[in-house]
XYZ file of C-alpha atoms in Angstrom:
81
model
C -39.802 3.194 48.087
C -36.049 3.380 48.606
C -33.761 0.374 48.337
C -32.927 0.564 52.051
C -36.614 0.443 53.003
C -37.170 -2.507 50.687
C -34.242 -4.308 52.316
C -35.695 -3.684 55.763
C -39.078 -5.067 54.708
C -37.392 -8.112 53.155
C -35.465 -8.686 56.383
C -38.673 -8.701 58.421
C -40.368 -11.024 55.945
C -37.472 -13.486 56.159
C -37.583 -13.333 59.965
C -41.323 -14.005 59.869
C -40.850 -16.921 57.484
C -38.210 -18.508 59.716
C -40.353 -18.034 62.824
C -43.437 -19.538 61.155
C -41.436 -22.541 59.990
C -39.761 -22.857 63.423
C -36.323 -22.637 61.844
C -33.196 -21.285 63.488
C -32.586 -17.572 62.965
C -29.086 -18.479 61.811
C -30.494 -19.932 58.586
C -31.023 -16.431 57.199
C -27.308 -15.692 57.187
C -25.997 -19.164 56.446
C -28.489 -20.418 53.858
C -31.019 -17.831 52.688
C -28.606 -14.948 52.006
C -26.106 -16.988 49.972
C -28.865 -18.837 48.100
C -30.649 -15.589 47.280
C -27.442 -14.047 45.969
C -26.788 -17.089 43.765
C -30.302 -17.049 42.338
C -30.365 -13.309 41.705
C -26.879 -13.231 40.187
C -27.733 -16.128 37.891
C -31.087 -14.720 36.833
C -30.528 -10.949 36.931
C -26.789 -10.315 37.066
C -24.083 -9.146 39.419
C -25.481 -5.658 40.002
C -28.795 -7.029 41.250
C -27.003 -9.611 43.410
C -24.995 -6.845 45.083
C -28.248 -5.122 46.026
C -29.662 -8.343 47.471
C -26.522 -8.819 49.551
C -27.334 -5.542 51.350
C -30.494 -6.967 52.916
C -29.823 -7.169 56.683
C -29.881 -10.908 57.423
C -27.198 -11.342 60.066
C -27.898 -13.765 62.887
C -28.271 -10.932 65.415
C -30.542 -8.902 63.151
C -32.915 -11.782 62.458
C -32.954 -12.667 66.155
C -33.997 -9.079 66.973
C -36.624 -9.057 64.220
C -38.213 -12.267 65.529
C -38.292 -10.811 69.057
C -39.911 -7.622 67.743
C -42.518 -9.570 65.777
C -43.245 -11.730 68.799
C -43.658 -8.690 71.021
C -45.973 -7.080 68.477
C -48.131 -10.231 68.329
C -48.331 -10.394 72.127
C -49.496 -6.779 72.227
C -52.152 -7.532 69.599
C -53.443 -10.508 71.605
C -53.588 -8.435 74.806
C -55.636 -5.757 73.062
C -58.265 -8.330 72.062
C -58.718 -9.789 75.551
């Protein structure tokens, strides 16, 4: 799997985590992204941290991801009833 695809999957997983915890989508950009970069740089080095910084976690992106996940869940519920 390519780095870009991994970043996309990570972005969706972060959006899902925030939605499940009922946290603001802005936390991805303001807290999670910087914290992740700090952890990865400390543990694995600058090169790895630069890769982590490429994960799409902007406020708008996470907002869209949560909407997409919500829409997908609604469709799944409709199919069962």
